[in-house]
Short mmCIF file of C-alpha atoms in Angstrom, two decimals:
data_model
loop_
_atom_site.label_atom_id
_atom_site.label_comp_id
_atom_site.label_asym_id
_atom_site.label_seq_id
_atom_site.Cartn_x
_atom_site.Cartn_y
_atom_site.Cartn_z
CA MET A 2 -0.06 0.01 -0.04
CA LYS A 3 1.32 3.46 -1.00
CA ILE A 4 1.47 6.08 1.65
CA GLN A 5 -1.03 8.34 -0.33
CA GLU A 6 -3.53 5.45 -0.37
CA ALA A 7 -2.93 5.00 3.40
CA LEU A 8 -3.47 8.52 4.02
CA ASN A 9 -6.88 8.58 2.38
CA LYS A 10 -7.87 5.67 4.41
CA VAL A 11 -6.78 7.12 7.70
CA LEU A 12 -8.50 10.42 6.79
CA ASP A 13 -11.71 8.54 6.57
CA LYS A 14 -11.04 7.20 10.13
CA VAL A 15 -10.25 3.57 8.83
CA ASP A 16 -7.66 1.63 10.75
CA LEU A 17 -4.92 0.20 8.61
CA LYS A 18 -4.16 -3.55 8.96
CA GLU A 19 -0.70 -4.46 10.33
CA GLU A 20 0.50 -5.45 6.74
CA GLU A 21 -0.59 -2.10 5.37
CA MET A 22 1.10 -0.31 8.07
CA ILE A 23 4.35 -2.40 7.54
CA SER A 24 4.30 -1.21 3.94
CA VAL A 25 3.76 2.33 4.69
CA MET A 26 6.40 2.41 7.41
CA THR A 27 8.87 0.61 5.00
CA GLN A 28 8.39 3.53 2.61
CA ILE A 29 8.94 6.11 5.42
CA MET A 30 11.94 4.37 6.71
CA GLU A 31 13.54 4.05 3.17
CA GLY A 32 13.06 7.79 2.47
CA GLN A 33 10.37 7.14 -0.20
CA ALA A 34 7.74 9.42 1.43
CA LYS A 35 7.74 13.13 0.73
CA ASP A 36 7.77 15.27 3.77
CA SER A 37 4.32 16.67 2.92
CA GLN A 38 2.97 13.13 2.88
CA LEU A 39 4.77 12.09 5.93
CA GLY A 40 3.50 15.17 7.94
CA SER A 41 -0.08 14.65 6.75
CA PHE A 42 0.01 10.86 7.52
CA LEU A 43 1.26 11.28 11.03
CA THR A 44 -1.16 14.12 11.67
CA ALA A 45 -4.12 12.09 10.33
CA LEU A 46 -2.96 8.93 12.42
CA ARG A 47 -2.89 11.12 15.57
CA ILE A 48 -6.34 12.63 15.05
CA LYS A 49 -7.85 9.17 14.21
CA GLY A 50 -5.94 7.61 17.10
CA GLU A 51 -3.39 4.94 16.38
CA SER A 52 -4.63 1.26 16.57
CA ILE A 53 -2.80 -1.81 18.00
CA GLU A 54 -2.09 -3.14 14.37
CA GLU A 55 -0.85 0.13 13.27
CA ILE A 56 1.46 0.47 16.26
CA ALA A 57 2.66 -3.21 15.90
CA GLY A 58 3.26 -2.82 12.20
CA ALA A 59 5.34 0.39 12.66
CA ALA A 60 7.24 -1.32 15.40
CA ILE A 61 8.11 -4.35 13.26
CA VAL A 62 9.51 -2.09 10.57
CA MET A 63 11.66 -0.15 13.13
CA ARG A 64 13.08 -3.32 14.50
CA ASP A 65 13.91 -4.65 11.24
CA LYS A 66 15.63 -1.38 10.14
CA ALA A 67 17.52 -1.05 13.55
CA GLU A 68 21.14 -2.09 14.23
CA LYS A 69 20.95 -5.75 15.63
CA ILE A 70 22.69 -6.12 19.00
CA LYS A 71 23.42 -9.71 19.58
CA VAL A 72 24.06 -10.86 23.19
CA ALA A 73 25.47 -14.26 24.15
CA THR A 74 23.27 -14.64 27.29
CA THR A 75 20.41 -17.00 27.47
CA ALA A 76 18.76 -15.11 30.28
CA PRO A 77 15.95 -12.64 29.57
CA ILE A 78 17.17 -9.26 28.29
CA VAL A 79 15.57 -6.53 30.26
CA ASP A 80 14.85 -2.85 29.23
CA THR A 81 13.57 -0.09 31.54
CA CYS A 82 12.45 2.46 29.06
CA GLY A 83 9.58 4.98 29.09
CA THR A 84 7.95 7.11 26.33
CA GLY A 85 9.22 10.22 28.04
CA GLY A 86 7.08 13.35 27.51
CA ASP A 87 5.35 13.09 30.83
CA GLY A 88 6.10 16.86 31.57
CA THR A 89 7.35 16.19 35.11
CA ASN A 90 10.63 17.12 36.43
CA THR A 91 11.77 14.00 38.18
CA PHE A 92 15.48 12.69 38.03
CA ASN A 93 16.00 9.77 35.74
CA ILE A 94 14.37 6.98 37.58
CA SER A 95 14.42 4.26 34.96
CA THR A 96 18.10 4.92 34.20
CA ALA A 97 18.96 4.43 37.95
CA ALA A 98 16.82 1.28 38.14
CA ALA A 99 18.68 -0.09 35.17
CA PHE A 100 21.93 -0.42 37.26
CA VAL A 101 20.05 -1.96 40.22
CA VAL A 102 18.56 -4.66 37.92
CA SER A 103 21.84 -5.31 36.42
CA GLY A 104 23.34 -5.72 39.87
CA CYS A 105 20.92 -8.60 40.37
CA GLY A 106 22.51 -10.60 37.52
CA LEU A 107 20.03 -9.68 34.69
CA ALA A 108 21.41 -8.35 31.35
CA VAL A 109 20.05 -4.86 30.90
CA ALA A 110 19.96 -3.44 27.45
CA LYS A 111 18.85 0.13 28.24
CA HIS A 112 17.31 1.94 25.24
CA GLY A 113 17.19 5.67 25.41
CA ASN A 114 17.54 9.04 24.01
CA LYS A 115 18.13 12.68 24.96
CA ALA A 116 15.44 14.66 26.77
CA VAL A 117 11.89 14.85 25.48
CA SER A 118 10.01 17.27 28.08
CA SER A 119 12.49 17.35 30.97
CA LEU A 120 15.87 18.89 31.35
CA SER A 121 17.64 15.45 31.30
CA GLY A 122 17.01 12.38 29.13
CA SER A 123 18.64 9.06 29.92
CA ALA A 124 21.46 9.82 27.37
CA ASP A 125 22.06 13.23 29.04
CA VAL A 126 22.50 11.87 32.48
CA LEU A 127 24.56 8.78 31.41
CA LYS A 128 26.99 11.06 29.56
CA CYS A 129 27.42 12.94 32.76
CA LEU A 130 28.01 9.70 34.55
CA GLY A 131 30.90 9.02 32.11
CA VAL A 132 29.13 6.43 29.88
CA ASN A 133 29.93 6.53 26.20
CA ILE A 134 26.54 7.10 24.74
CA ASP A 135 27.97 7.06 21.13
CA ALA A 136 29.40 3.50 21.59
CA ASP A 137 29.21 1.43 18.33
CA LYS A 138 27.40 -1.98 18.06
CA GLY A 139 30.55 -3.90 19.08
CA THR A 140 31.23 -1.79 22.10
CA VAL A 141 27.57 -2.01 23.35
CA GLU A 142 27.63 -6.03 22.73
CA LYS A 143 30.81 -6.20 24.75
CA CYS A 144 29.55 -4.24 27.58
CA LEU A 145 26.28 -6.41 27.76
CA ASP A 146 28.28 -9.73 27.51
CA GLU A 147 30.94 -8.73 30.02
CA ILE A 148 29.32 -6.12 32.36
CA GLY A 149 25.71 -7.15 32.04
CA ILE A 150 24.40 -3.73 30.98
CA GLY A 151 24.78 -1.57 27.89
CA PHE A 152 23.28 1.79 26.74
CA LEU A 153 21.66 1.81 23.30
CA PHE A 154 21.51 5.21 22.14
CA ALA A 155 18.45 5.54 19.78
CA PRO A 156 19.99 7.90 17.08
CA MET A 157 22.80 5.38 16.81
CA MET A 158 20.82 2.39 16.71
CA HIS A 159 17.92 3.63 14.38
CA GLY A 160 19.65 5.26 11.49
CA ALA A 161 16.63 5.04 9.26
CA MET A 162 14.72 7.57 11.55
CA LYS A 163 16.67 10.37 9.96
CA TYR A 164 13.93 10.36 7.24
CA ALA A 165 11.36 11.20 9.72
CA ALA A 166 13.29 13.50 12.15
CA GLY A 167 12.83 16.84 10.37
CA VAL A 168 8.99 16.38 9.96
CA ARG A 169 8.61 15.26 13.54
CA ARG A 170 10.50 18.27 14.87
CA GLU A 171 8.36 20.76 12.77
CA LEU A 172 5.13 19.16 13.68
CA GLY A 173 5.93 19.69 17.36
CA PHE A 174 3.46 17.36 18.89
CA ARG A 175 3.25 13.59 19.75
CA THR A 176 3.09 11.12 17.06
CA ILE A 177 3.06 7.36 16.78
CA PHE A 178 6.97 7.70 16.93
CA ASN A 179 6.77 8.76 20.64
CA LEU A 180 5.17 5.23 21.40
CA LEU A 181 7.71 3.30 19.34
CA GLY A 182 10.93 3.92 21.34
CA PRO A 183 10.24 1.36 24.09
CA LEU A 184 8.82 -1.07 21.52
CA THR A 185 11.90 -1.11 19.34
CA ASN A 186 14.88 -2.28 21.56
CA PRO A 187 17.67 -3.21 19.31
CA ALA A 188 18.83 -6.10 21.47
CA GLY A 189 15.38 -7.72 21.45
CA ALA A 190 14.67 -7.11 24.99
CA ASN A 191 11.85 -9.45 25.96
CA ALA A 192 11.37 -8.42 29.59
CA GLN A 193 10.32 -4.81 29.96
CA VAL A 194 9.03 -2.00 32.30
CA ILE A 195 7.47 0.59 29.90
CA GLY A 196 6.30 3.93 31.50
CA ILE A 197 3.59 5.54 29.20
CA TYR A 198 2.67 9.34 29.26
CA ASP A 199 -1.06 8.61 28.65
CA SER A 200 -3.02 6.15 30.95
CA SER A 201 -5.58 5.39 28.17
CA ARG A 202 -2.92 3.69 26.07
CA LEU A 203 -1.80 1.12 28.82
CA LYS A 204 -3.92 -1.70 27.52
CA GLN A 205 -3.11 -0.76 23.95
CA ILE A 206 0.57 -1.00 24.48
CA ALA A 207 0.45 -4.24 26.34
CA SER A 208 -1.58 -5.58 23.49
CA VAL A 209 1.06 -4.42 20.94
CA LEU A 210 3.78 -6.15 23.06
CA GLU A 211 1.72 -9.30 23.01
CA LEU A 212 1.60 -9.26 19.19
CA LEU A 213 5.43 -8.50 19.13
CA GLY A 214 6.07 -11.71 21.16
CA THR A 215 7.29 -10.08 24.31
CA ARG A 216 7.65 -12.58 27.16
CA HIS A 217 6.85 -10.44 30.27
CA ALA A 218 6.19 -6.71 30.53
CA PHE A 219 4.84 -4.19 32.97
CA VAL A 220 3.19 -1.14 31.25
CA VAL A 221 2.76 1.53 33.82
CA HIS A 222 1.54 5.13 34.42
CA GLY A 223 1.48 7.02 37.79
CA ASN A 224 -1.87 8.84 38.72
CA ASP A 225 0.51 11.87 39.21
CA GLY A 226 1.38 11.73 35.36
CA LEU A 227 4.68 9.97 35.73
CA ASP A 228 5.81 7.49 33.09
CA GLU A 229 7.05 5.30 36.05
CA ILE A 230 5.76 3.44 38.93
CA THR A 231 5.21 6.47 41.30
CA LEU A 232 5.92 6.76 45.02
CA THR A 233 3.36 9.66 45.37
CA GLY A 234 0.09 7.38 45.23
CA GLU A 235 -1.47 4.97 42.76
CA THR A 236 0.06 3.60 39.61
CA LYS A 237 -2.11 1.88 36.99
CA VAL A 238 -0.44 -1.23 35.56
CA CYS A 239 -1.01 -3.62 32.66
CA GLU A 240 1.16 -6.66 33.06
CA LEU A 241 1.70 -8.97 30.20
CA THR A 242 2.79 -12.48 31.05
CA ASN A 243 2.34 -16.01 29.33
CA GLY A 244 0.15 -14.07 26.61
CA GLN A 245 -2.22 -12.89 29.31
CA ILE A 246 -2.85 -9.19 30.18
CA LYS A 247 -3.72 -8.28 33.78
CA GLU A 248 -4.83 -4.77 34.78
CA TYR A 249 -4.37 -3.63 38.44
CA THR A 250 -3.23 -0.80 40.53
CA LEU A 251 -0.15 -0.42 42.64
CA VAL A 252 0.55 1.83 45.65
CA PRO A 253 3.60 2.37 47.64
CA ASP A 254 2.45 -0.03 50.41
CA SER A 255 2.39 -2.83 47.58
CA PHE A 256 6.29 -2.55 48.15
CA GLY A 257 6.16 -1.91 51.96
CA LEU A 258 7.05 1.74 51.39
CA SER A 259 5.44 5.01 52.44
CA ALA A 260 4.24 7.59 49.97
CA CYS A 261 6.04 10.87 49.36
CA LYS A 262 5.29 14.23 47.96
CA ALA A 263 6.03 15.03 44.26
CA GLU A 264 8.80 17.52 45.07
CA ASP A 265 10.71 14.84 46.93
CA LEU A 266 11.38 13.14 43.48
CA ASP A 267 12.41 16.20 41.73
CA GLY A 268 15.66 16.28 39.51
CA GLY A 269 17.27 18.96 37.69
CA THR A 270 20.16 19.31 35.11
CA PRO A 271 21.91 16.24 33.72
CA GLU A 272 24.79 16.99 36.25
CA GLU A 273 22.53 17.25 39.17
CA ASN A 274 20.69 14.06 38.26
CA ALA A 275 23.95 12.23 37.83
CA ARG A 276 24.90 13.29 41.41
CA ILE A 277 21.41 12.00 42.55
CA ILE A 278 21.97 8.52 40.91
CA LYS A 279 25.47 8.22 42.45
CA ASN A 280 24.18 9.03 45.86
CA ILE A 281 21.38 6.35 45.50
CA LEU A 282 23.63 3.73 44.21
CA SER A 283 26.20 4.47 47.02
CA GLY A 284 23.47 3.75 49.65
CA GLU A 285 21.69 7.02 50.41
CA GLU A 286 18.35 6.54 51.92
CA GLY A 287 15.09 8.42 51.18
CA PRO A 288 12.21 8.61 48.71
CA LYS A 289 14.52 8.79 45.66
CA ARG A 290 15.92 5.45 46.55
CA ASP A 291 12.55 4.05 47.22
CA ILE A 292 11.16 4.94 43.79
CA VAL A 293 14.14 3.44 42.03
CA LEU A 294 13.67 0.25 44.14
CA MET A 295 10.04 0.08 43.03
CA ASN A 296 10.72 0.39 39.37
CA ALA A 297 13.74 -1.95 39.58
CA SER A 298 11.40 -4.56 41.40
CA ALA A 299 9.01 -4.55 38.45
CA ALA A 300 12.02 -5.08 35.97
CA ILE A 301 13.35 -7.88 38.16
CA CYS A 302 9.86 -9.53 38.16
CA ALA A 303 9.72 -9.20 34.29
CA GLY A 304 13.13 -10.85 34.26
CA GLU A 305 11.59 -13.67 36.18
CA ILE A 306 14.26 -14.20 38.80
CA ALA A 307 11.63 -13.29 41.62
CA GLU A 308 8.16 -14.68 42.09
CA ASP A 309 6.47 -11.41 43.09
CA LEU A 310 7.26 -7.79 43.62
CA LYS A 311 8.10 -8.32 47.34
CA GLY A 312 10.81 -10.92 46.55
CA ALA A 313 12.01 -8.64 43.84
CA MET A 314 12.15 -5.74 46.35
CA ARG A 315 14.53 -7.86 48.42
CA LEU A 316 16.91 -8.44 45.58
CA ALA A 317 16.82 -4.74 44.55
CA ARG A 318 17.75 -3.67 48.05
CA GLU A 319 20.70 -6.33 48.13
CA SER A 320 21.86 -5.11 44.76
CA ILE A 321 22.42 -1.47 46.22
CA ASP A 322 23.42 -2.65 49.83
CA THR A 323 26.03 -5.01 48.51
CA GLY A 324 27.57 -2.46 46.24
CA ARG A 325 26.81 -4.38 43.13
CA ALA A 326 24.68 -1.88 41.50
CA GLU A 327 27.28 0.87 42.01
CA LYS A 328 30.03 -1.63 40.60
CA LYS A 329 27.85 -1.81 37.44
CA LEU A 330 28.14 1.94 36.94
CA ASN A 331 31.88 2.05 37.71
CA ASP A 332 32.63 -0.97 35.35
#
């Protein structure tokens, strides 16, 4: 299906089938779509509302066009990656959680980018922590195999995205591409915690992951707007496991923790956030540590080395308290 034909269909508020979206997305990722067509298509999709099959089809093409990161481990490969764009000013929670999860013995392929709506995206803070965010494929694979954690910088991994970058920037609003980052891990992560900026999309994204063959995932949205499991109140969760999707709510007490105020989780510049993460990994107590433990626990559960969140919480605490999480950063 040509993009012009797909555009007319979407303008008529008709969902594209997965194979139709694969055809259109292939044209986009190979530079065959004009900017005017791409801008119109992304806008029409946003107005209609992207369907499960459309998101899955787009993700399949992005995965196919991405650099393939090959990992020797047979253990589940974990990713802690949100959509970003939640408009809050927290520190980089899922980035800190990645080191904690890796300290538990799981391989973590942390997929990320520069800031979307905050001062500091995962790439920004990792650079301040001394991580080489521009590492090539071979270096990332070596890090994953030898250290158990590697950073997959989206622009390095998804070269074909260059064809859409200018149009996305000019449009200036969220498009289907904002949903695709967490769905297109180049290492094929099959155990994930995905934070979503929009609670109405939780079940949809869990269903997309099911179509894509993900093994175990938590798709989460905090009632305070966070694209993380939050410590300030309730978090809506869609958990995908064994091809089944369960919907439920988590609160801090689900982890044996007390709630905090939103300002307790505030971050700042990449340099300030790097300092916060170093302090957490070196054992500093408080709400910032607690929210990292919560999100790490979900990822540990997704990696299936703990039976439930309380067991995962124990492992997450041990990862920090024994210094293993901090060692992952220093390695």
